[in-house]
mmCIF file of C-alpha atoms in Angstrom:
data_model
loop_
_atom_site.group_PDB
_atom_site.id
_atom_site.type_symbol
_atom_site.label_atom_id
_atom_site.label_comp_id
_atom_site.label_asym_id
_atom_site.label_seq_id
_atom_site.Cartn_x
_atom_site.Cartn_y
_atom_site.Cartn_z
ATOM 1 C CA UNK B 22 119.379 112.539 -51.957
ATOM 2 C CA UNK B 23 119.287 115.675 -49.845
ATOM 3 C CA UNK B 24 118.138 117.656 -52.853
ATOM 4 C CA UNK B 25 115.213 115.308 -53.320
ATOM 5 C CA UNK B 26 114.250 115.645 -49.657
ATOM 6 C CA UNK B 27 114.492 119.431 -49.838
ATOM 7 C CA UNK B 28 112.399 119.406 -52.983
ATOM 8 C CA UNK B 29 109.706 117.304 -51.372
ATOM 9 C CA UNK B 30 109.679 119.457 -48.256
ATOM 10 C CA UNK B 31 109.545 122.587 -50.340
ATOM 11 C CA UNK B 32 106.650 121.286 -52.337
ATOM 12 C CA UNK B 33 104.757 120.380 -49.155
ATOM 13 C CA UNK B 34 105.520 123.668 -47.417
ATOM 14 C CA UNK B 35 104.570 125.979 -50.312
ATOM 15 C CA UNK B 36 101.221 125.672 -52.065
ATOM 16 C CA UNK B 37 101.154 125.841 -55.842
ATOM 17 C CA UNK B 38 101.088 129.379 -57.118
ATOM 18 C CA UNK B 39 97.989 128.963 -59.301
ATOM 19 C CA UNK B 40 96.087 126.739 -56.912
ATOM 20 C CA UNK B 41 93.606 128.416 -54.569
ATOM 21 C CA UNK B 42 93.578 127.887 -50.846
ATOM 22 C CA UNK B 43 92.620 124.447 -49.795
ATOM 23 C CA UNK B 44 89.078 124.453 -48.494
ATOM 24 C CA UNK B 45 88.537 122.552 -45.299
ATOM 25 C CA UNK B 46 85.222 121.179 -44.180
ATOM 26 C CA UNK B 47 83.123 123.777 -42.395
ATOM 27 C CA UNK B 48 82.580 121.525 -39.439
ATOM 28 C CA UNK B 49 86.305 121.174 -38.913
ATOM 29 C CA UNK B 50 86.799 124.954 -39.053
ATOM 30 C CA UNK B 51 84.076 125.550 -36.511
ATOM 31 C CA UNK B 52 85.472 122.861 -34.260
ATOM 32 C CA UNK B 53 88.896 124.521 -34.268
ATOM 33 C CA UNK B 54 87.578 128.076 -34.029
ATOM 34 C CA UNK B 55 85.254 127.502 -31.113
ATOM 35 C CA UNK B 56 86.229 124.647 -28.807
ATOM 36 C CA UNK B 57 83.256 123.132 -27.109
ATOM 37 C CA UNK B 58 82.876 123.512 -23.366
ATOM 38 C CA UNK B 59 83.013 120.337 -21.332
ATOM 39 C CA UNK B 60 79.608 118.856 -20.786
ATOM 40 C CA UNK B 61 78.724 118.446 -17.143
ATOM 41 C CA UNK B 62 75.834 116.426 -15.906
ATOM 42 C CA UNK B 63 73.135 118.369 -14.137
ATOM 43 C CA UNK B 64 73.041 117.634 -10.422
ATOM 44 C CA UNK B 65 70.364 115.210 -9.504
ATOM 45 C CA UNK B 66 67.755 116.319 -7.092
ATOM 46 C CA UNK B 67 67.958 114.377 -3.837
ATOM 47 C CA UNK B 68 65.506 111.577 -3.717
ATOM 48 C CA UNK B 69 62.772 112.085 -1.231
ATOM 49 C CA UNK B 70 62.152 109.188 1.045
ATOM 50 C CA UNK B 71 58.653 107.809 0.901
ATOM 51 C CA UNK B 72 56.379 109.039 3.645
ATOM 52 C CA UNK B 73 55.982 105.549 5.029
ATOM 53 C CA UNK B 74 59.735 104.967 5.232
ATOM 54 C CA UNK B 75 60.284 108.305 6.974
ATOM 55 C CA UNK B 76 57.603 107.547 9.553
ATOM 56 C CA UNK B 77 59.076 104.074 10.022
ATOM 57 C CA UNK B 78 62.544 105.480 10.809
ATOM 58 C CA UNK B 79 61.118 108.020 13.241
ATOM 59 C CA UNK B 80 58.947 105.619 15.199
ATOM 60 C CA UNK B 81 60.122 102.030 14.952
ATOM 61 C CA UNK B 82 63.835 102.306 15.978
ATOM 62 C CA UNK B 83 63.142 104.290 19.192
ATOM 63 C CA UNK B 84 60.305 101.948 20.145
ATOM 64 C CA UNK B 85 62.531 98.956 19.447
ATOM 65 C CA UNK B 86 65.301 100.440 21.605
ATOM 66 C CA UNK B 87 62.902 100.952 24.516
ATOM 67 C CA UNK B 88 61.598 97.407 24.088
ATOM 68 C CA UNK B 89 65.136 96.001 24.253
ATOM 69 C CA UNK B 90 65.818 98.034 27.397
ATOM 70 C CA UNK B 91 62.623 96.781 29.052
ATOM 71 C CA UNK B 92 63.507 93.206 28.088
ATOM 72 C CA UNK B 93 66.953 93.505 29.695
ATOM 73 C CA UNK B 94 65.301 95.047 32.756
ATOM 74 C CA UNK B 95 62.854 92.126 32.974
ATOM 75 C CA UNK B 96 65.687 89.584 32.719
ATOM 76 C CA UNK B 97 67.620 91.299 35.531
ATOM 77 C CA UNK B 98 64.494 91.440 37.707
ATOM 78 C CA UNK B 99 63.791 87.746 37.087
ATOM 79 C CA UNK B 100 67.253 86.804 38.362
ATOM 80 C CA UNK B 101 67.235 89.215 41.326
ATOM 81 C CA UNK B 102 64.192 89.217 43.565
ATOM 82 C CA UNK B 103 65.124 92.553 45.171
ATOM 83 C CA UNK B 104 65.047 94.335 41.804
ATOM 84 C CA UNK B 105 61.543 95.479 40.747
ATOM 85 C CA UNK B 106 60.009 94.374 37.467
ATOM 86 C CA UNK B 107 58.945 96.913 34.821
ATOM 87 C CA UNK B 108 55.281 96.253 35.566
ATOM 88 C CA UNK B 109 55.700 96.786 39.318
ATOM 89 C CA UNK B 110 57.626 100.007 38.671
ATOM 90 C CA UNK B 111 54.911 101.228 36.302
ATOM 91 C CA UNK B 112 52.264 100.634 38.958
ATOM 92 C CA UNK B 113 54.324 102.601 41.493
ATOM 93 C CA UNK B 114 54.732 105.417 38.964
ATOM 94 C CA UNK B 115 50.992 105.608 38.344
ATOM 95 C CA UNK B 116 50.378 105.812 42.091
ATOM 96 C CA UNK B 117 53.110 108.428 42.557
ATOM 97 C CA UNK B 118 51.998 110.712 39.734
ATOM 98 C CA UNK B 119 48.393 110.576 40.829
ATOM 99 C CA UNK B 120 49.392 113.148 43.481
ATOM 100 C CA UNK B 121 52.870 114.546 42.690
ATOM 101 C CA UNK B 122 52.419 117.738 44.719
ATOM 102 C CA UNK B 123 51.433 116.458 48.144
ATOM 103 C CA UNK B 124 53.110 118.071 51.143
ATOM 104 C CA UNK B 125 53.053 116.305 54.512
ATOM 105 C CA UNK B 126 56.105 117.991 56.053
ATOM 106 C CA UNK B 127 59.107 120.087 54.935
ATOM 107 C CA UNK B 128 61.052 116.902 54.181
ATOM 108 C CA UNK B 129 58.107 114.785 52.972
ATOM 109 C CA UNK B 130 56.850 116.250 49.712
ATOM 110 C CA UNK B 131 55.774 114.892 46.351
ATOM 111 C CA UNK B 132 58.155 114.384 43.480
ATOM 112 C CA UNK B 133 56.730 117.421 41.708
ATOM 113 C CA UNK B 134 57.863 119.775 44.493
ATOM 114 C CA UNK B 135 61.293 118.140 44.526
ATOM 115 C CA UNK B 136 61.750 118.626 40.779
ATOM 116 C CA UNK B 137 60.657 122.266 41.026
ATOM 117 C CA UNK B 138 63.076 122.891 43.899
ATOM 118 C CA UNK B 139 65.942 121.457 41.851
ATOM 119 C CA UNK B 140 64.952 123.495 38.790
ATOM 120 C CA UNK B 141 64.895 126.633 40.916
ATOM 121 C CA UNK B 142 68.473 126.030 42.085
ATOM 122 C CA UNK B 143 69.553 125.221 38.533
ATOM 123 C CA UNK B 144 67.931 128.410 37.253
ATOM 124 C CA UNK B 145 69.725 130.596 39.793
ATOM 125 C CA UNK B 146 73.143 128.954 39.408
ATOM 126 C CA UNK B 147 72.907 128.744 35.632
ATOM 127 C CA UNK B 148 71.678 132.332 35.341
ATOM 128 C CA UNK B 149 74.581 133.629 37.416
ATOM 129 C CA UNK B 150 76.999 131.584 35.312
ATOM 130 C CA UNK B 151 75.562 133.087 32.114
ATOM 131 C CA UNK B 152 75.762 136.637 33.489
ATOM 132 C CA UNK B 153 79.440 136.154 34.310
ATOM 133 C CA UNK B 154 80.586 133.631 31.714
ATOM 134 C CA UNK B 155 79.279 135.161 28.483
ATOM 135 C CA UNK B 156 80.715 138.689 29.010
ATOM 136 C CA UNK B 157 83.965 137.159 30.261
ATOM 137 C CA UNK B 158 84.116 134.991 27.137
ATOM 138 C CA UNK B 159 83.695 138.076 24.941
ATOM 139 C CA UNK B 160 86.485 139.845 26.828
ATOM 140 C CA UNK B 161 88.843 136.856 26.627
ATOM 141 C CA UNK B 162 88.216 136.425 22.924
ATOM 142 C CA UNK B 163 88.605 140.143 22.200
ATOM 143 C CA UNK B 164 91.708 140.953 24.267
ATOM 144 C CA UNK B 165 94.798 138.816 23.729
ATOM 145 C CA UNK B 166 96.236 139.724 27.136
ATOM 146 C CA UNK B 167 93.119 138.462 28.935
ATOM 147 C CA UNK B 168 93.178 135.280 26.861
ATOM 148 C CA UNK B 169 96.757 134.568 27.928
ATOM 149 C CA UNK B 170 95.932 135.403 31.544
ATOM 150 C CA UNK B 171 92.791 133.266 31.919
ATOM 151 C CA UNK B 172 93.780 130.304 29.749
ATOM 152 C CA UNK B 173 95.831 128.477 32.437
ATOM 153 C CA UNK B 174 93.173 129.190 35.083
ATOM 154 C CA UNK B 175 90.417 127.706 32.926
ATOM 155 C CA UNK B 176 92.541 124.688 32.017
ATOM 156 C CA UNK B 177 93.251 124.071 35.709
ATOM 157 C CA UNK B 178 89.738 124.485 37.135
ATOM 158 C CA UNK B 179 87.521 123.116 34.346
ATOM 159 C CA UNK B 180 88.234 119.387 34.998
ATOM 160 C CA UNK B 181 87.519 119.613 38.748
ATOM 161 C CA UNK B 182 84.658 117.363 39.864
ATOM 162 C CA UNK B 183 81.431 119.108 40.942
ATOM 163 C CA UNK B 184 81.479 117.415 44.331
ATOM 164 C CA UNK B 185 84.932 118.845 45.026
ATOM 165 C CA UNK B 186 83.458 122.363 44.903
ATOM 166 C CA UNK B 187 80.635 121.604 47.336
ATOM 167 C CA UNK B 188 82.714 121.696 50.571
ATOM 168 C CA UNK B 189 84.117 125.084 49.526
ATOM 169 C CA UNK B 190 80.569 126.355 49.152
ATOM 170 C CA UNK B 191 79.538 124.978 52.536
ATOM 171 C CA UNK B 192 82.585 126.572 54.139
ATOM 172 C CA UNK B 193 81.972 129.990 52.586
ATOM 173 C CA UNK B 194 78.163 130.240 52.669
ATOM 174 C CA UNK B 195 77.441 128.159 55.817
ATOM 175 C CA UNK B 196 74.248 126.848 54.199
ATOM 176 C CA UNK B 197 73.330 123.958 51.929
ATOM 177 C CA UNK B 198 71.205 125.842 49.389
ATOM 178 C CA UNK B 199 73.801 128.523 48.477
ATOM 179 C CA UNK B 200 76.480 125.822 48.425
ATOM 180 C CA UNK B 201 74.493 123.828 45.846
ATOM 181 C CA UNK B 202 73.948 126.964 43.743
ATOM 182 C CA UNK B 203 77.670 127.716 43.987
ATOM 183 C CA UNK B 204 78.501 124.225 42.689
ATOM 184 C CA UNK B 205 76.169 124.735 39.726
ATOM 185 C CA UNK B 206 77.672 128.140 39.003
ATOM 186 C CA UNK B 207 81.318 127.095 39.070
ATOM 187 C CA UNK B 208 80.747 123.937 36.984
ATOM 188 C CA UNK B 209 78.442 125.389 34.313
ATOM 189 C CA UNK B 210 80.393 128.588 33.663
ATOM 190 C CA UNK B 211 83.274 126.995 31.732
ATOM 191 C CA UNK B 212 81.437 125.884 28.554
ATOM 192 C CA UNK B 213 79.966 129.369 28.143
ATOM 193 C CA UNK B 214 83.331 131.091 28.616
ATOM 194 C CA UNK B 215 85.194 128.763 26.264
ATOM 195 C CA UNK B 216 82.618 128.652 23.456
ATOM 196 C CA UNK B 217 82.016 132.396 23.526
ATOM 197 C CA UNK B 218 85.754 133.152 23.452
ATOM 198 C CA UNK B 219 86.315 130.722 20.566
ATOM 199 C CA UNK B 220 83.449 132.322 18.655
ATOM 200 C CA UNK B 221 84.938 135.793 19.089
ATOM 201 C CA UNK B 222 88.366 134.605 17.950
ATOM 202 C CA UNK B 223 86.879 133.019 14.819
ATOM 203 C CA UNK B 224 85.146 136.160 13.578
ATOM 204 C CA UNK B 225 86.571 136.799 10.068
ATOM 205 C CA UNK B 226 89.311 139.409 10.095
ATOM 206 C CA UNK B 227 87.701 141.128 7.108
ATOM 207 C CA UNK B 228 84.773 142.109 9.327
ATOM 208 C CA UNK B 229 87.108 143.760 11.798
ATOM 209 C CA UNK B 230 88.993 145.530 9.005
ATOM 210 C CA UNK B 231 85.742 147.008 7.715
ATOM 211 C CA UNK B 232 84.908 148.143 11.249
ATOM 212 C CA UNK B 233 88.245 149.959 11.457
ATOM 213 C CA UNK B 234 87.720 151.604 8.074
ATOM 214 C CA UNK B 235 84.282 152.808 9.130
ATOM 215 C CA UNK B 236 85.715 153.907 12.484
ATOM 216 C CA UNK B 237 83.022 152.045 14.421
ATOM 217 C CA UNK B 238 82.914 152.348 18.181
ATOM 218 C CA UNK B 239 83.620 149.333 20.370
ATOM 219 C CA UNK B 240 79.932 149.139 21.272
ATOM 220 C CA UNK B 241 78.888 148.979 17.599
ATOM 221 C CA UNK B 242 81.576 146.395 16.893
ATOM 222 C CA UNK B 243 80.176 144.312 19.742
ATOM 223 C CA UNK B 244 76.499 144.646 18.794
ATOM 224 C CA UNK B 245 76.717 144.742 14.987
ATOM 225 C CA UNK B 246 79.623 142.392 14.248
ATOM 226 C CA UNK B 247 80.688 140.251 17.192
ATOM 227 C CA UNK B 248 77.341 139.329 18.724
ATOM 228 C CA UNK B 249 75.655 138.059 15.503
ATOM 229 C CA UNK B 250 78.790 136.115 14.539
ATOM 230 C CA UNK B 251 79.338 134.623 17.997
ATOM 231 C CA UNK B 252 75.696 133.746 18.697
ATOM 232 C CA UNK B 253 75.876 130.126 17.393
ATOM 233 C CA UNK B 254 78.968 129.443 19.519
ATOM 234 C CA UNK B 255 77.399 131.109 22.529
ATOM 235 C CA UNK B 256 74.203 129.063 22.277
ATOM 236 C CA UNK B 257 76.259 125.875 22.014
ATOM 237 C CA UNK B 258 77.979 126.804 25.263
ATOM 238 C CA UNK B 259 74.611 127.495 26.873
ATOM 239 C CA UNK B 260 73.333 124.063 25.833
ATOM 240 C CA UNK B 261 76.378 122.343 27.292
ATOM 241 C CA UNK B 262 76.123 124.372 30.484
ATOM 242 C CA UNK B 263 72.477 123.597 31.183
ATOM 243 C CA UNK B 264 73.196 119.867 30.911
ATOM 244 C CA UNK B 265 76.128 120.240 33.278
ATOM 245 C CA UNK B 266 74.021 122.246 35.725
ATOM 246 C CA UNK B 267 71.319 119.564 35.832
ATOM 247 C CA UNK B 268 73.913 116.854 36.463
ATOM 248 C CA UNK B 269 75.559 118.842 39.240
ATOM 249 C CA UNK B 270 72.397 119.610 41.189
ATOM 250 C CA UNK B 271 71.408 115.938 41.486
ATOM 251 C CA UNK B 272 74.799 115.040 42.956
ATOM 252 C CA UNK B 273 74.950 118.115 45.195
ATOM 253 C CA UNK B 274 71.484 117.561 46.658
ATOM 254 C CA UNK B 275 72.383 114.021 47.660
ATOM 255 C CA UNK B 276 74.967 115.481 50.043
ATOM 256 C CA UNK B 277 73.231 118.668 51.164
ATOM 257 C CA UNK B 278 69.763 117.263 51.888
ATOM 258 C CA UNK B 279 66.543 119.257 51.996
ATOM 259 C CA UNK B 280 64.048 119.348 49.149
ATOM 260 C CA UNK B 281 65.209 118.381 45.670
ATOM 261 C CA UNK B 282 65.261 115.460 43.284
ATOM 262 C CA UNK B 283 68.782 114.457 44.352
ATOM 263 C CA UNK B 284 67.843 114.360 48.026
ATOM 264 C CA UNK B 285 64.635 112.529 47.112
ATOM 265 C CA UNK B 286 66.643 109.771 45.389
ATOM 266 C CA UNK B 287 68.957 109.432 48.387
ATOM 267 C CA UNK B 288 66.034 109.367 50.806
ATOM 268 C CA UNK B 289 64.340 106.599 48.817
ATOM 269 C CA UNK B 290 67.590 104.633 48.879
ATOM 270 C CA UNK B 291 67.685 104.904 52.658
ATOM 271 C CA UNK B 292 64.135 103.524 52.642
ATOM 272 C CA UNK B 293 65.215 100.756 50.203
ATOM 273 C CA UNK B 294 62.454 101.842 47.826
ATOM 274 C CA UNK B 295 64.079 100.779 44.557
ATOM 275 C CA UNK B 296 61.003 101.393 42.335
ATOM 276 C CA UNK B 297 60.979 105.049 43.396
ATOM 277 C CA UNK B 298 64.697 105.333 42.609
ATOM 278 C CA UNK B 299 64.117 103.999 39.092
ATOM 279 C CA UNK B 300 61.205 106.393 38.619
ATOM 280 C CA UNK B 301 63.393 109.279 39.767
ATOM 281 C CA UNK B 302 66.091 108.278 37.259
ATOM 282 C CA UNK B 303 63.523 108.396 34.461
ATOM 283 C CA UNK B 304 62.213 111.768 35.674
ATOM 284 C CA UNK B 305 65.740 113.202 35.799
ATOM 285 C CA UNK B 306 66.349 112.031 32.237
ATOM 286 C CA UNK B 307 63.047 113.427 30.961
ATOM 287 C CA UNK B 308 63.624 116.831 32.570
ATOM 288 C CA UNK B 309 67.144 116.970 31.137
ATOM 289 C CA UNK B 310 65.792 116.066 27.697
ATOM 290 C CA UNK B 311 63.162 118.815 27.894
ATOM 291 C CA UNK B 312 65.784 121.399 28.855
ATOM 292 C CA UNK B 313 68.026 120.270 25.998
ATOM 293 C CA UNK B 314 65.248 120.369 23.402
ATOM 294 C CA UNK B 315 64.112 123.797 24.584
ATOM 295 C CA UNK B 316 67.604 125.183 24.009
ATOM 296 C CA UNK B 317 67.837 123.433 20.623
ATOM 297 C CA UNK B 318 64.616 125.197 19.604
ATOM 298 C CA UNK B 319 66.063 128.488 20.856
ATOM 299 C CA UNK B 320 69.241 127.937 18.834
ATOM 300 C CA UNK B 321 67.243 127.192 15.679
ATOM 301 C CA UNK B 322 65.207 130.363 16.165
ATOM 302 C CA UNK B 323 68.254 132.638 16.450
ATOM 303 C CA UNK B 324 70.769 131.085 14.029
ATOM 304 C CA UNK B 325 70.803 130.358 10.318
ATOM 305 C CA UNK B 326 72.853 127.213 10.716
ATOM 306 C CA UNK B 327 71.458 123.738 11.061
ATOM 307 C CA UNK B 328 71.372 122.748 14.716
ATOM 308 C CA UNK B 329 71.602 119.028 15.391
ATOM 309 C CA UNK B 330 70.242 117.226 18.390
#
C-alpha cells in the first residue's frame, strides 16, 4: 500500500522524461508574474450647490431669525405696557440717528459722540495690552523658566471679573478715564499672552533644529521662524481680546460716568427711557460685530489657514 502511494506521489512530483514542460495559459502566467494593483475609485469632485440654494441659505435663515426675535419682542410688549414695541423703538431710532452728533453740554451729547468716546478708551487700553501681552507671550513660550513663573499668576488673575479691577484703577489713578482704560488693559491682555505663548510652544522642533544647525541669531529665529508660525495664534488672541475690551468698557463706563456708551445706557435708565436702552444694546452689538469682522479680515489677509467667523 505504501509502495503504491509512493509510486503515485513520485509520478506526480516528477514529470515524464520525454514529455516537454507543461504549457500554461499565457493569461495565467501574466496574472502570476505581475499582480494587478488594487483599483481605487477616483475621488468625486464636491458637488457645487446651486446658486439659488446658496443665496437662500445666506439670506433666508438670518432674516427668519430676526423675524422670530421681533415677534417675541412684540409679544412681550403686548403683555407689558411699559416695554416699547418694535415699531415705537424704530421710530425713536430714526429720530435719534437723524442727529447722532449733537452736543448740548459735556454730559448731554449724541450717541455718536458716546460711541466714539468708548472706542477711544478701547483703542488705548487694547493697544497697551497688545504692546505688553504679545512680547510677553513670546517670552513665556520661548523660555521654560518664564513659563513656569507666570503660569500660576495668569491662572489666578485671568478669571477675575472686570468690575473687580475698576476700584483698583480708581485708587491708583484717581480719575475715571484712566481707571476704565486700566480695566480694559488688565482684562484684554490674557488672551493675547496665552495664545501667543501656546503658538510659540507649538512651533515644530524641526524648525528650531534647523535654526541651530544654521547658527541663526535669536533675532532671526524670532523674525524668520517664530513670528510666521505664531501669527495665526496671535491673531486669534487679538480677536478674543478686542471682544473682551468692548465688553469691559460698557460695564466700566456705567460706574465711572462721563461720556461713553456705557454711561449713556445708565443715564437713559435713570430717565426710564427704555427705547433708548434697546437702541443702545443694538448699537453695542453692531459695533462689536464690526470690530470682530475687521479682525477676521485681517487674519485672512495674513494667514494661509481658513479663518472661521
